[in-house]
mmCIF file of C-alpha atoms in Angstrom:
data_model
loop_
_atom_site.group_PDB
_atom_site.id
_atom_site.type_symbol
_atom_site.label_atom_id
_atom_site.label_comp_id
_atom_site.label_asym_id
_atom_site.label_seq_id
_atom_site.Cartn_x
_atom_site.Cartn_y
_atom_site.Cartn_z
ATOM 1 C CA UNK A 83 -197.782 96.565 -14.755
ATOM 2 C CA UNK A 84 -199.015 93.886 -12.094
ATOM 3 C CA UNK A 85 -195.457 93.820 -9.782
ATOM 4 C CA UNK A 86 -195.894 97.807 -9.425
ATOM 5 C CA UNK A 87 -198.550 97.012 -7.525
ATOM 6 C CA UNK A 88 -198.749 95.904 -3.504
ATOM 7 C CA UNK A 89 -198.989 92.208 -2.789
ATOM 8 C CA UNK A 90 -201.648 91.277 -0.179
ATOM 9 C CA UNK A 91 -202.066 88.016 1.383
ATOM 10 C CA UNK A 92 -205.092 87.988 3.867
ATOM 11 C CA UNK A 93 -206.655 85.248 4.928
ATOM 12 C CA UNK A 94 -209.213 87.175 7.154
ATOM 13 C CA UNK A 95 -211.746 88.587 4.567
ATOM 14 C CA UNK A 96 -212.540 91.485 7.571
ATOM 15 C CA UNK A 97 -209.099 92.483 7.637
ATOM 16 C CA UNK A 98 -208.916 91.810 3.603
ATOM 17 C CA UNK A 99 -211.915 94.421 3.320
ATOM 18 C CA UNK A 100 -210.505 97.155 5.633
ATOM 19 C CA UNK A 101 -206.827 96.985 3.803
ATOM 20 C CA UNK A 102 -208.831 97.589 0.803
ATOM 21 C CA UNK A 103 -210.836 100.302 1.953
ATOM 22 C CA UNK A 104 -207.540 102.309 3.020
ATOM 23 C CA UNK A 105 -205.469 101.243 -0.377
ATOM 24 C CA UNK A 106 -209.099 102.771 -2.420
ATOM 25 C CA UNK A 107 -208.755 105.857 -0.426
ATOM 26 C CA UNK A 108 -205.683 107.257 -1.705
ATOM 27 C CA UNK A 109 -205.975 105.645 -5.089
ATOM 28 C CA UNK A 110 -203.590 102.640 -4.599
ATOM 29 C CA UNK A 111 -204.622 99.430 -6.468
ATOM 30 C CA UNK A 112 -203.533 95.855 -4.862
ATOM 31 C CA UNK A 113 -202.770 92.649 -6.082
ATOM 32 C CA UNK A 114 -204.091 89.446 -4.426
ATOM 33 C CA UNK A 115 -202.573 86.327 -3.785
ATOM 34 C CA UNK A 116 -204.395 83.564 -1.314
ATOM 35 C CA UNK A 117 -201.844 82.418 0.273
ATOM 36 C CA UNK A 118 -197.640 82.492 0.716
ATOM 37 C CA UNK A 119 -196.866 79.458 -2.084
ATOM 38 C CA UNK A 120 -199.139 81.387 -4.364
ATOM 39 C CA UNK A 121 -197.733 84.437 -3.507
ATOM 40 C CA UNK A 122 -194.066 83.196 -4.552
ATOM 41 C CA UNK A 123 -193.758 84.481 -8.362
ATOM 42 C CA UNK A 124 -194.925 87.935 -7.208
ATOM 43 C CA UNK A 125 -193.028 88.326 -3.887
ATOM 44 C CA UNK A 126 -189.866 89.187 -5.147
ATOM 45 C CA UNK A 127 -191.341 92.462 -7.236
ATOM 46 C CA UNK A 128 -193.965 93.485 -5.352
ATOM 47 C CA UNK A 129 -193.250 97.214 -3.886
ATOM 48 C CA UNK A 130 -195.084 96.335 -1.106
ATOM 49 C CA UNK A 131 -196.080 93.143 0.609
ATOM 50 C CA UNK A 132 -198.807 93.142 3.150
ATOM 51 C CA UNK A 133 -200.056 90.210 5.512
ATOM 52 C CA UNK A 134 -202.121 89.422 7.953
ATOM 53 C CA UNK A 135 -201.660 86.919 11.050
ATOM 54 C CA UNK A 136 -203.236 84.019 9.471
ATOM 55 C CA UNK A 137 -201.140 84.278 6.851
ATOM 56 C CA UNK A 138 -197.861 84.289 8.124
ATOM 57 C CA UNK A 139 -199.029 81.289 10.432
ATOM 58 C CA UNK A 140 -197.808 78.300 8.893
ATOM 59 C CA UNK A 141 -195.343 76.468 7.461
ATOM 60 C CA UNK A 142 -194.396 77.955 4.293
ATOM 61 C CA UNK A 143 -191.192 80.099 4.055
ATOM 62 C CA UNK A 144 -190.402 82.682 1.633
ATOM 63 C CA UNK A 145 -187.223 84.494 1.005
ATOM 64 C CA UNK A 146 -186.150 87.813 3.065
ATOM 65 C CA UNK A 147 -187.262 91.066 1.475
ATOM 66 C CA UNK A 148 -187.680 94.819 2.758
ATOM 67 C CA UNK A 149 -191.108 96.023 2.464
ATOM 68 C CA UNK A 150 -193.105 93.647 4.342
ATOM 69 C CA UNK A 151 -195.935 94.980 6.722
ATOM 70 C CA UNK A 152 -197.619 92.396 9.193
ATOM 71 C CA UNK A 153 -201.239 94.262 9.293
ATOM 72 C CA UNK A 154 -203.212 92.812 12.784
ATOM 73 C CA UNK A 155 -206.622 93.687 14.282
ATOM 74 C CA UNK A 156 -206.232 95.976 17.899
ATOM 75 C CA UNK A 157 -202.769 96.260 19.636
ATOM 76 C CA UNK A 158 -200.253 93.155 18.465
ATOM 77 C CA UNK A 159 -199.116 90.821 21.522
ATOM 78 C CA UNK A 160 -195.949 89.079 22.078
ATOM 79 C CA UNK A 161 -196.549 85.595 19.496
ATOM 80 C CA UNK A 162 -197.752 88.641 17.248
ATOM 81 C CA UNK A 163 -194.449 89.971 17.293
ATOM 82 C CA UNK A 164 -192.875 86.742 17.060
ATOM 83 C CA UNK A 165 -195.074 85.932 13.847
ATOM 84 C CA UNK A 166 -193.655 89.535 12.619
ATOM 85 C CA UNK A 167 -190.460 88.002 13.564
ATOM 86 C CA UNK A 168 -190.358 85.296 11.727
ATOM 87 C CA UNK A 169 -191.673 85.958 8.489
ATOM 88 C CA UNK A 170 -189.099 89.075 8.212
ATOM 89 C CA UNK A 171 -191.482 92.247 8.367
ATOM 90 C CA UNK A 172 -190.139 95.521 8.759
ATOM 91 C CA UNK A 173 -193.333 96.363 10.573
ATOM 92 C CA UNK A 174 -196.852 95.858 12.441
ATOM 93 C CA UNK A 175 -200.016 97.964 11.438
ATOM 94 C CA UNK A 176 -202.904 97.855 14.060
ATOM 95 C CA UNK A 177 -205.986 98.558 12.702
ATOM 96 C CA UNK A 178 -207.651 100.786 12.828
ATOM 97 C CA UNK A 179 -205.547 102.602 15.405
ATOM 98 C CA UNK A 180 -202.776 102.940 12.919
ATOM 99 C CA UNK A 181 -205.147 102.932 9.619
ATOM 100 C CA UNK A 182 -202.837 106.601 8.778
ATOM 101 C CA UNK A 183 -199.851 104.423 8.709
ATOM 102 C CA UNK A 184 -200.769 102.038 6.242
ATOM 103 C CA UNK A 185 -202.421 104.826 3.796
ATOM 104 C CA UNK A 186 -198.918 106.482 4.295
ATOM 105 C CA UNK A 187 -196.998 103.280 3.001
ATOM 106 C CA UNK A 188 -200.028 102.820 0.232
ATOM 107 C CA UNK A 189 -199.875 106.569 -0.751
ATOM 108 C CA UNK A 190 -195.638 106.059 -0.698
ATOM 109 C CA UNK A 191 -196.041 103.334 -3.776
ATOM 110 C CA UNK A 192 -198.571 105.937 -5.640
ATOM 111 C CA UNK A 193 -196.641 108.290 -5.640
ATOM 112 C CA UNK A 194 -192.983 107.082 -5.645
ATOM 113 C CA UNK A 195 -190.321 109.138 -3.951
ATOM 114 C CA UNK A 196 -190.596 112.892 -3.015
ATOM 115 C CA UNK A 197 -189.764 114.835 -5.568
ATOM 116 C CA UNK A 198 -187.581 117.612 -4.891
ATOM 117 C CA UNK A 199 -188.666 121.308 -5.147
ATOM 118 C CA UNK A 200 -191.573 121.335 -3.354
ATOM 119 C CA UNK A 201 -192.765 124.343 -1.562
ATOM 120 C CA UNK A 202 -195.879 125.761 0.134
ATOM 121 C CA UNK A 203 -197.080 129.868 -0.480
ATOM 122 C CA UNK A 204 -199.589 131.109 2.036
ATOM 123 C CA UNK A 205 -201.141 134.417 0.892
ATOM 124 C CA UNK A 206 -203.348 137.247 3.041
ATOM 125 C CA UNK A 207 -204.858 140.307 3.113
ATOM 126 C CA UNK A 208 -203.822 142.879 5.765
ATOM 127 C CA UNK A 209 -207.141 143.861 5.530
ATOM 128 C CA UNK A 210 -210.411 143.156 3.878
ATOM 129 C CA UNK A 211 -210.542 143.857 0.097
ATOM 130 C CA UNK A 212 -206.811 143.775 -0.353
ATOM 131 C CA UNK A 213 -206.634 141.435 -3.343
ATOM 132 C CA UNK A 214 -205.011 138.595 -1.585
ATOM 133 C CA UNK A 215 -206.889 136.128 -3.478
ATOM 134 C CA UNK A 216 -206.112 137.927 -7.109
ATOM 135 C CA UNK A 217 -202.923 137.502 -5.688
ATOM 136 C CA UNK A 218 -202.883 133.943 -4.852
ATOM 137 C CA UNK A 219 -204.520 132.917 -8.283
ATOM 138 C CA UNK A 220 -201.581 134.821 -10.200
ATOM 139 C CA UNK A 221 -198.809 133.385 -7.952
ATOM 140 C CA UNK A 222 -200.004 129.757 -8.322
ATOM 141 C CA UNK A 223 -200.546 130.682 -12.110
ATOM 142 C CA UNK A 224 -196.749 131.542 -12.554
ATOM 143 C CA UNK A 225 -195.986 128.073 -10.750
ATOM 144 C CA UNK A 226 -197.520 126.534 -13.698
ATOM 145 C CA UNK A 227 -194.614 127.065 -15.811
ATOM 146 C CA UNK A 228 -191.939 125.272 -13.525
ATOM 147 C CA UNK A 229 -192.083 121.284 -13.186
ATOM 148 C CA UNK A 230 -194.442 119.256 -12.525
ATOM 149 C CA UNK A 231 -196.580 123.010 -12.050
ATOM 150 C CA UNK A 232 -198.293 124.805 -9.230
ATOM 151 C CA UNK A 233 -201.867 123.578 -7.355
ATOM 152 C CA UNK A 234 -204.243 126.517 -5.640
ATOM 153 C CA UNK A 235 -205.778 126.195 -2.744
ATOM 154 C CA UNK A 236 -208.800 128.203 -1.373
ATOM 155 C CA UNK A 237 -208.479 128.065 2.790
ATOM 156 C CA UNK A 238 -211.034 130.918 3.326
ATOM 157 C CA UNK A 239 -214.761 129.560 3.763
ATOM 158 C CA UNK A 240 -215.987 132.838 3.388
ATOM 159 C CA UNK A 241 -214.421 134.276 0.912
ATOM 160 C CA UNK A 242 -217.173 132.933 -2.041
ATOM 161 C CA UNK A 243 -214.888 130.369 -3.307
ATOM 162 C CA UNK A 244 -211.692 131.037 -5.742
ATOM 163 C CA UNK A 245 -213.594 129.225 -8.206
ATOM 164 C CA UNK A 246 -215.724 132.225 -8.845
ATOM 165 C CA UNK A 247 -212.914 134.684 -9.029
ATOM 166 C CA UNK A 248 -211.231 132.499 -11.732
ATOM 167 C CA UNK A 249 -214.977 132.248 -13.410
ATOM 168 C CA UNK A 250 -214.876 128.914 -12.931
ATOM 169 C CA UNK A 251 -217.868 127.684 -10.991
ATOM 170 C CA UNK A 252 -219.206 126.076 -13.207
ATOM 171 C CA UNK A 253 -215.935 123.338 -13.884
ATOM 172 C CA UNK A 254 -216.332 119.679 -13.034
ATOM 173 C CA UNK A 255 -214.434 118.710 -9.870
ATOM 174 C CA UNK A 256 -214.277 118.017 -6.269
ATOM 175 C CA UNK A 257 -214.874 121.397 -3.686
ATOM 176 C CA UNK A 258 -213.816 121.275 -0.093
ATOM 177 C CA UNK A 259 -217.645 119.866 0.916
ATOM 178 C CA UNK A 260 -217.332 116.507 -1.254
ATOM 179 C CA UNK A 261 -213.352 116.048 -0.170
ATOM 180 C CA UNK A 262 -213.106 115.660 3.091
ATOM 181 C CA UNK A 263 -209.740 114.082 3.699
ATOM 182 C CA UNK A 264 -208.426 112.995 7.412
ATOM 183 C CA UNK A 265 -205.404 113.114 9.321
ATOM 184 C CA UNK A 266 -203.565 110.530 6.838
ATOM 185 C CA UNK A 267 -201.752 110.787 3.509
ATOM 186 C CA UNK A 268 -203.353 111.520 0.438
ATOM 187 C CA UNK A 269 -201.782 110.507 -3.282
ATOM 188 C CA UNK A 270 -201.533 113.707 -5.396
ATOM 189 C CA UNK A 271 -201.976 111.749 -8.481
ATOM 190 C CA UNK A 272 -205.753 110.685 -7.404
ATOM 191 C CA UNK A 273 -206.576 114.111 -5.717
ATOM 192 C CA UNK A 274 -205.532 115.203 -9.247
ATOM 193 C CA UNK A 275 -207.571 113.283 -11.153
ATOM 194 C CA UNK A 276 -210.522 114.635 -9.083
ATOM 195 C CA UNK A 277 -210.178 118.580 -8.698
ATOM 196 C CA UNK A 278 -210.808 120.980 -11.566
ATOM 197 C CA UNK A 279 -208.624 122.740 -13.390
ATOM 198 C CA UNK A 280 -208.492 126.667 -14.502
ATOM 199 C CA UNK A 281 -206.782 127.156 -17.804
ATOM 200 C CA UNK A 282 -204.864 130.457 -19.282
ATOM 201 C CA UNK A 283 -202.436 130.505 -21.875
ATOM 202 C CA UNK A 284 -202.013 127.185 -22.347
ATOM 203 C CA UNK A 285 -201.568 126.536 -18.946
ATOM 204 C CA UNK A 286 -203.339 123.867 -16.449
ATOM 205 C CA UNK A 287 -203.625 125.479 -13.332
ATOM 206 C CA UNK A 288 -206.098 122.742 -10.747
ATOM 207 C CA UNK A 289 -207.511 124.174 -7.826
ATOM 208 C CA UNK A 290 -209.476 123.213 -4.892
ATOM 209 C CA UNK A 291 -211.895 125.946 -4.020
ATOM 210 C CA UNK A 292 -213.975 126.455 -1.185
ATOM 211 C CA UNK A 293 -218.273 126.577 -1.844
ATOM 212 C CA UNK A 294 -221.279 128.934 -1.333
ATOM 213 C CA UNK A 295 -222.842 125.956 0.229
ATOM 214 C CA UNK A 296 -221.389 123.245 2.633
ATOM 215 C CA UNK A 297 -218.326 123.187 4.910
ATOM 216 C CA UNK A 298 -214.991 124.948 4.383
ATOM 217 C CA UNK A 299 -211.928 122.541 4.627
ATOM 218 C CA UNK A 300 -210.139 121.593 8.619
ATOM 219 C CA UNK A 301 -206.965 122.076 9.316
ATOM 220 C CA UNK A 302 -206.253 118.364 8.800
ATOM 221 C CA UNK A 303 -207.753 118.416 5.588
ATOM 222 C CA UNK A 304 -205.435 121.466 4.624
ATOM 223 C CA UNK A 305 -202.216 119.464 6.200
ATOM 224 C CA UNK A 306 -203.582 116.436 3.623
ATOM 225 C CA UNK A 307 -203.535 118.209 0.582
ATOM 226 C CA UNK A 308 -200.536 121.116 1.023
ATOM 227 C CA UNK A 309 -198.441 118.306 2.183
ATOM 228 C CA UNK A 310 -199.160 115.892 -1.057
ATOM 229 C CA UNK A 311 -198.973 119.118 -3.239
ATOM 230 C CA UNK A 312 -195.197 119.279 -1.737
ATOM 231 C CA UNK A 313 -194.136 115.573 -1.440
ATOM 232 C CA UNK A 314 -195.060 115.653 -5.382
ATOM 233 C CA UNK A 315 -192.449 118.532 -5.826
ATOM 234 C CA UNK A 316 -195.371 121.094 -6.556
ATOM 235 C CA UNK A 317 -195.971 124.587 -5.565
ATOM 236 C CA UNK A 318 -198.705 124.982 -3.576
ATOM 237 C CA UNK A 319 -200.154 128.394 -3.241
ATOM 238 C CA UNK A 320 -202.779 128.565 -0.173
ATOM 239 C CA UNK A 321 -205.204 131.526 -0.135
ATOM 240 C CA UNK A 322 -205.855 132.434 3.361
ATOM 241 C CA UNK A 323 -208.313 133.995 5.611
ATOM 242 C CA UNK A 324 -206.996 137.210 7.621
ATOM 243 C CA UNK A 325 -208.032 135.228 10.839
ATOM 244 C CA UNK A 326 -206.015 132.418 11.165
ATOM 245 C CA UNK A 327 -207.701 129.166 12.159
ATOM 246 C CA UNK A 328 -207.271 126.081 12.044
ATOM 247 C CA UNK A 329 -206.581 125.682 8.478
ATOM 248 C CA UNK A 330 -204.666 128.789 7.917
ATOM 249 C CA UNK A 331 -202.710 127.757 11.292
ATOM 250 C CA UNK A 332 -202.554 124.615 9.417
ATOM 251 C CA UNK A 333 -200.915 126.309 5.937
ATOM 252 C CA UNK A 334 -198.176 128.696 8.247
ATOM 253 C CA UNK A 335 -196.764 125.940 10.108
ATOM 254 C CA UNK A 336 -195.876 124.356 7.060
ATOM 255 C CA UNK A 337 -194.977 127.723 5.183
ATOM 256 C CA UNK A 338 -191.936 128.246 3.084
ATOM 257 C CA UNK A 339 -193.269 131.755 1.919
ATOM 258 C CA UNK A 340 -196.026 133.913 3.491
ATOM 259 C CA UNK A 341 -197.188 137.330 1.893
ATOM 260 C CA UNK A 342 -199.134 139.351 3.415
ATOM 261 C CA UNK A 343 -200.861 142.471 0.663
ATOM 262 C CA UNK A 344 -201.973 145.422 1.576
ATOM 263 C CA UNK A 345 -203.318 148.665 -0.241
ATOM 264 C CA UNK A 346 -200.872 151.815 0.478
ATOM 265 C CA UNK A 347 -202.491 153.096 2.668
ATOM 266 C CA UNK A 348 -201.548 153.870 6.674
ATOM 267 C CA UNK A 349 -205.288 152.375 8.205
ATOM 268 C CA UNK A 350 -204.175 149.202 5.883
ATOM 269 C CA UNK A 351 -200.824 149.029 8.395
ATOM 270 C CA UNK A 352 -202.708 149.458 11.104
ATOM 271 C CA UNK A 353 -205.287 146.557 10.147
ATOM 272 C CA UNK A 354 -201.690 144.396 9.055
ATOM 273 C CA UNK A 355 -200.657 144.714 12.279
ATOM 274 C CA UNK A 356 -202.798 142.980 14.181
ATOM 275 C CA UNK A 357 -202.653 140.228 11.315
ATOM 276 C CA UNK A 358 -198.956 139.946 11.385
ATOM 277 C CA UNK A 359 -199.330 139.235 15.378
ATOM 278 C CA UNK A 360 -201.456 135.943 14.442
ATOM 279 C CA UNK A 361 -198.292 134.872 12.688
ATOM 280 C CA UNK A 362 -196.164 134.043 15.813
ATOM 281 C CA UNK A 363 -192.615 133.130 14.830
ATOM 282 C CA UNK A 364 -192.233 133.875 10.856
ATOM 283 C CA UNK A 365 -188.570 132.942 11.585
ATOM 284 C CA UNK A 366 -187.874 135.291 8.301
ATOM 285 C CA UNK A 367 -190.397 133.841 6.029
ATOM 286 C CA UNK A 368 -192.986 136.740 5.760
ATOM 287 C CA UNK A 369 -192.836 139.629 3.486
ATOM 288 C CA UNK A 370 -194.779 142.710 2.263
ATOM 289 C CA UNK A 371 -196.037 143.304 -1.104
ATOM 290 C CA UNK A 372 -197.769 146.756 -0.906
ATOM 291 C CA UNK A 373 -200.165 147.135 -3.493
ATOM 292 C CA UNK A 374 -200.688 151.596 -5.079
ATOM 293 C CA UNK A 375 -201.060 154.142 -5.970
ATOM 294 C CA UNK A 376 -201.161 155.580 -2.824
ATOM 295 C CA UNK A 377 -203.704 158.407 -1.989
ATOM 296 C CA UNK A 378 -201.650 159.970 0.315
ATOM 297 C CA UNK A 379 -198.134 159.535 -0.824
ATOM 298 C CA UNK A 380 -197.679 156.364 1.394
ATOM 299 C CA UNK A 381 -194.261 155.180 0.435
ATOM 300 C CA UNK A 382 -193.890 151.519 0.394
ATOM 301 C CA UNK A 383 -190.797 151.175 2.488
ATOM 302 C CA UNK A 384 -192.805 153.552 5.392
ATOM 303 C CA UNK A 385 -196.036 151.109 5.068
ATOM 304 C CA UNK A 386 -193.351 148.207 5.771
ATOM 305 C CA UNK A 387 -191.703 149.693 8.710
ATOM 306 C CA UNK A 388 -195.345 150.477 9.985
ATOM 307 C CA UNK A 389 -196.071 146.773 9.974
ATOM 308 C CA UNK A 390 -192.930 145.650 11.290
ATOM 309 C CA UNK A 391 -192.577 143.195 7.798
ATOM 310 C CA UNK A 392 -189.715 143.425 4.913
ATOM 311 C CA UNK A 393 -191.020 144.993 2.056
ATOM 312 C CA UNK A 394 -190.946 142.307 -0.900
ATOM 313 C CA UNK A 395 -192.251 144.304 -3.330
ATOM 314 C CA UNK A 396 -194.790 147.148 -4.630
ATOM 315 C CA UNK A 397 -197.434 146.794 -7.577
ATOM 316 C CA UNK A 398 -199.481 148.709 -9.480
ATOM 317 C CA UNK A 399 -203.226 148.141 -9.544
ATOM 318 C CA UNK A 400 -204.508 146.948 -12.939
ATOM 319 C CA UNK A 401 -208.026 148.645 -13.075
ATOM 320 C CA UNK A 402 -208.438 146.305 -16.434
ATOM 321 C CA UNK A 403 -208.045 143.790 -14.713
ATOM 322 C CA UNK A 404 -210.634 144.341 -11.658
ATOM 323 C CA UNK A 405 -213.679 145.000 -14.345
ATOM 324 C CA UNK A 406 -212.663 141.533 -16.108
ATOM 325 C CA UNK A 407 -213.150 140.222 -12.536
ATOM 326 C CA UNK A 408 -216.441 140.833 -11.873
ATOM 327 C CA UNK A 409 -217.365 139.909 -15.672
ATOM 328 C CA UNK A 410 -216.033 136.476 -14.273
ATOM 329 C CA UNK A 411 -212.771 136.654 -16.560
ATOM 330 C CA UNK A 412 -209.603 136.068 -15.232
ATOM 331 C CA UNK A 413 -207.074 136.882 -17.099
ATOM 332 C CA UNK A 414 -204.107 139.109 -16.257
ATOM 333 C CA UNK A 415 -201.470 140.453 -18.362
ATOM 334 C CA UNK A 416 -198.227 138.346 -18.898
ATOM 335 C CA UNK A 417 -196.234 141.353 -18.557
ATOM 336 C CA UNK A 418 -198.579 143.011 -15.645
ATOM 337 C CA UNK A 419 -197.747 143.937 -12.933
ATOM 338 C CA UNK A 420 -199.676 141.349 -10.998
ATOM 339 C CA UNK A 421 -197.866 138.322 -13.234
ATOM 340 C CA UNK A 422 -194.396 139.893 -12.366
ATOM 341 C CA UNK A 423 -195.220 140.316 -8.807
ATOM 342 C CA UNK A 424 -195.969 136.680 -8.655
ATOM 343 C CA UNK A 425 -193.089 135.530 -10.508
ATOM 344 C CA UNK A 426 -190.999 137.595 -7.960
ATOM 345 C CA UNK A 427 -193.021 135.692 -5.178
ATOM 346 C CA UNK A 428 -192.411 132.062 -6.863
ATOM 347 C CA UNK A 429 -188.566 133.058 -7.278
ATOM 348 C CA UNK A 430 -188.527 134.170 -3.881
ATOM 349 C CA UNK A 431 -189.835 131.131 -2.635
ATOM 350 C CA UNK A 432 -187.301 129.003 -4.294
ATOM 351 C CA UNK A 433 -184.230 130.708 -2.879
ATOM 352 C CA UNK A 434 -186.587 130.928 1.144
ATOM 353 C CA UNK A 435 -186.315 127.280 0.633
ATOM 354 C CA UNK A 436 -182.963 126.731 -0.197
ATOM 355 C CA UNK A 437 -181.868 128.828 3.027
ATOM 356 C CA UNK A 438 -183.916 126.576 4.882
ATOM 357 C CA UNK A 439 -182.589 123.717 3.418
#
C-alpha cells in the first residue's frame, strides 16, 4: 500500500540520493513527491514525511502533522531552524553526522512498534569443549515454538561457525563477512529475508553464523542485530566466546539471561572462574547449568558454590547425540535432556525479564 510508505520531498538530488541510500539499507521503501502541492494527497497518510531545505522554502503551506523530519546537509543554523519552524517538523537530521538517526526513524516504519516479549540469551563455556554452542542451538531451537520464534547468533570467530554444527554450511544466506552492519538500526524483517535458516521438526530456526574465512562480527554489529532480534519481540540466543570482547561485551550488556555450562568436573570450576570474573556486574542474571556424569562424584550444587554462580540446572550428556554431530546432523531429542534444559533456559528467561521489568 503506497501511504505505508515514507513521503520524501527533496529538491536537492545529493541529499535525495543519500536519504535513499540510508532508507535501502534497512529495507525501507519511499515514496516521492517533487514538491509540497504535489505532495498534498499523500501528506496526510504518509507514516513518515521527510524534507529537505529547499523544499520547505517557499510559499506553499500544508496542514500540521507529527512525523515530519527536516533532513539538512552539515550542522543546521538558525534560518534552518526557523525553516524547521515553520513548516511544523518534529525534527532536524544532519547528514551524515546523524545518518543513525534517520535509519532509526526508517527502520521504526519497517518494523512498526516493538513488540513485546523480547529478550536476549548469551551462552558460554566455562571452559573449552563444554558444549556451549550445542547448547545455544537447542535453546534458540525451543524459542522457535513461542511467537514470532527465536533467531541464533554465532559471536565466536573461532569457534568454526554454528553453521557447521547445525550441518548447515552449505544453506543460502548472509555470514558475519558479507553483513557488516554499523552503529545504526537495522529492520529485522530485511535481515530476515537475508540469513539462512536451520530447520527441525517443522520448525524455522534462522541463524547468523560466523565463517572459516573472513571477519567475525564487532561489537556494533552484534548491538545491530541482538537489538532488532528484541525490538521484533524475538528471542535471541547469542553463542559466545569464553573471552569476552567486544562483541560478547556487546551481547552481556544487553543480557536478560546468561548461562554459563560446564562439564562436572572441579578443573571445569576452576576454568569458570576466571570466566565468571569477565562478567562484571550480572546483577542476578547468570546461572549454572552443569553438564554429567561426573567422574568424580562432583555434585552439581558443590560445582556451583565453586564458581560462585546459582545452579540453574544439571543435564545429562546425550552420547547419541555427539556422534550425530560430527556426522553433521543436528538433531536432538524432543524429550532429551538437552531440549528440556533449554526449555528451562527459555522459561527462565521469560520470568528474568519480567523481574526486570
Amino acid at each position: 500500500m503506497e501511504h505505508a510508505r515514507p513521503l520524501v520531498i527533496a529538491h536537492d538530488e545529493v541529499m535525495l540520493d543519500e536519504i535513499l541510500r540510508v532508507a535501502a539499507a534497512v529495507g525501507c521503501e519511499t515514496q516521492r513527491a517533487p514538491d509540497l502541492l504535489a505532495a498534498r494527497p499523500r501528506w496526510p497518510d504518509a507514516p513518515l514525511v521527510l524534507v529537505d531545505e529547499q523544499a520547505v522554502d517557499g510559499e506553499v503551506e500544508l496542514p500540521r502533522r507529527p512525523g515530519i523530519l527536516l533532513i539538512t546537509k552539515g550542522a543546521p543554523d538558525s534560518r534552518t531552524w526557523r525553516r524547521a519552524f515553520r513548516a511544523g517538523v518534529e525534527g532536524v537530521v544532519s547528514l551524515p553526522e546523524d545518518e543513525s538517526a534517520l535509519a532509526s526513524a526508517l527502520a521504526d516504519v519497517v518494523d512498526g512498534p516493538g513488540l513485546p516479549g523480547g529478550r536476549i540469551i548469551g551462552v558460554l563455556g566455562g571452559r573449552g569443549g563444554a558444549g556451549a554452542s550445542v547448547l545455544a542451538a537447542a535453546t534458540a531451537l525451543v524459542a522457535c515454538r513461542t511467537d514470532p520464534g527465536g533467531l541464533l547468533v554465532d559471536c565466536d570467530p573461532l569457534s568454526g561457525g554454528i553453521d557447521a554444527l547445525l550441518g548447515a554450511e552449505n544453506t543460502e544466506g548472509l555470514r558475519w563477512p558479507e553483513l557488516r552492519p554499523g552503529a545504526g538500526r537495522l529492520s529485522m524483517p530485511a535481515l530476515l529475508e537475508s540469513l539462512p535458516e536451520f530447520r527441525y521438526h517443522g520448525l524455522r530456526l534462522p541463524f547468523l553464523s560466523c565463517h572459516r574465512n573472513g571477519d567475525g562480527p564487532t561489537g556494533q554489529g552484534v548491538a545491530a542485530v541482538v537489538e532488532a532480534g528484541r525490538r521484533a519481540g524475538r528471542t535471541v540466543v547469542c553463542d559466545l566466546p569464553r573471552h569476552l570482547d567486544g562483541p560478547g561485551l556487546a551481547v552481556i550488556a544487553r543480557a536478560d539471561l546468561v548461562i554459563v555450562v560446564i562439564p562436572a568436573e572441579m578443573r571445569a570450576c576452576l576454568a569458570a572462574r576466571r570466566v565468571v570474573k569477565q562478567l562484571g556486574d550480572p546483577s542476578g542474571r547468570v546461572r549454572l547449568v552443569v553438564r554429567g556424569p561426573a567422574p568424580g562424584d562432583l555434585e552439581p550444587s558443590v560445582a556451583a558454590g565453586a564458581i560462585g554462580l546459582p545452579l540453574l540446572t544439571s543435564m545429562a550428556v546425550e552420547r547419541q547425540l555427539d556422534r550425530e554431530i560430527e556426522r553433521g546432523n543436528f538433531l536432538p531429542r524432543p524429550r532429551g535432556a538437552l531440549m528440556e534444559t533449554a526449555r528451562l533456559i527459555v522459561d527462565r528467561s521469560q520470568s528474568t525479564q519480567v523481574l526486570a521489568a
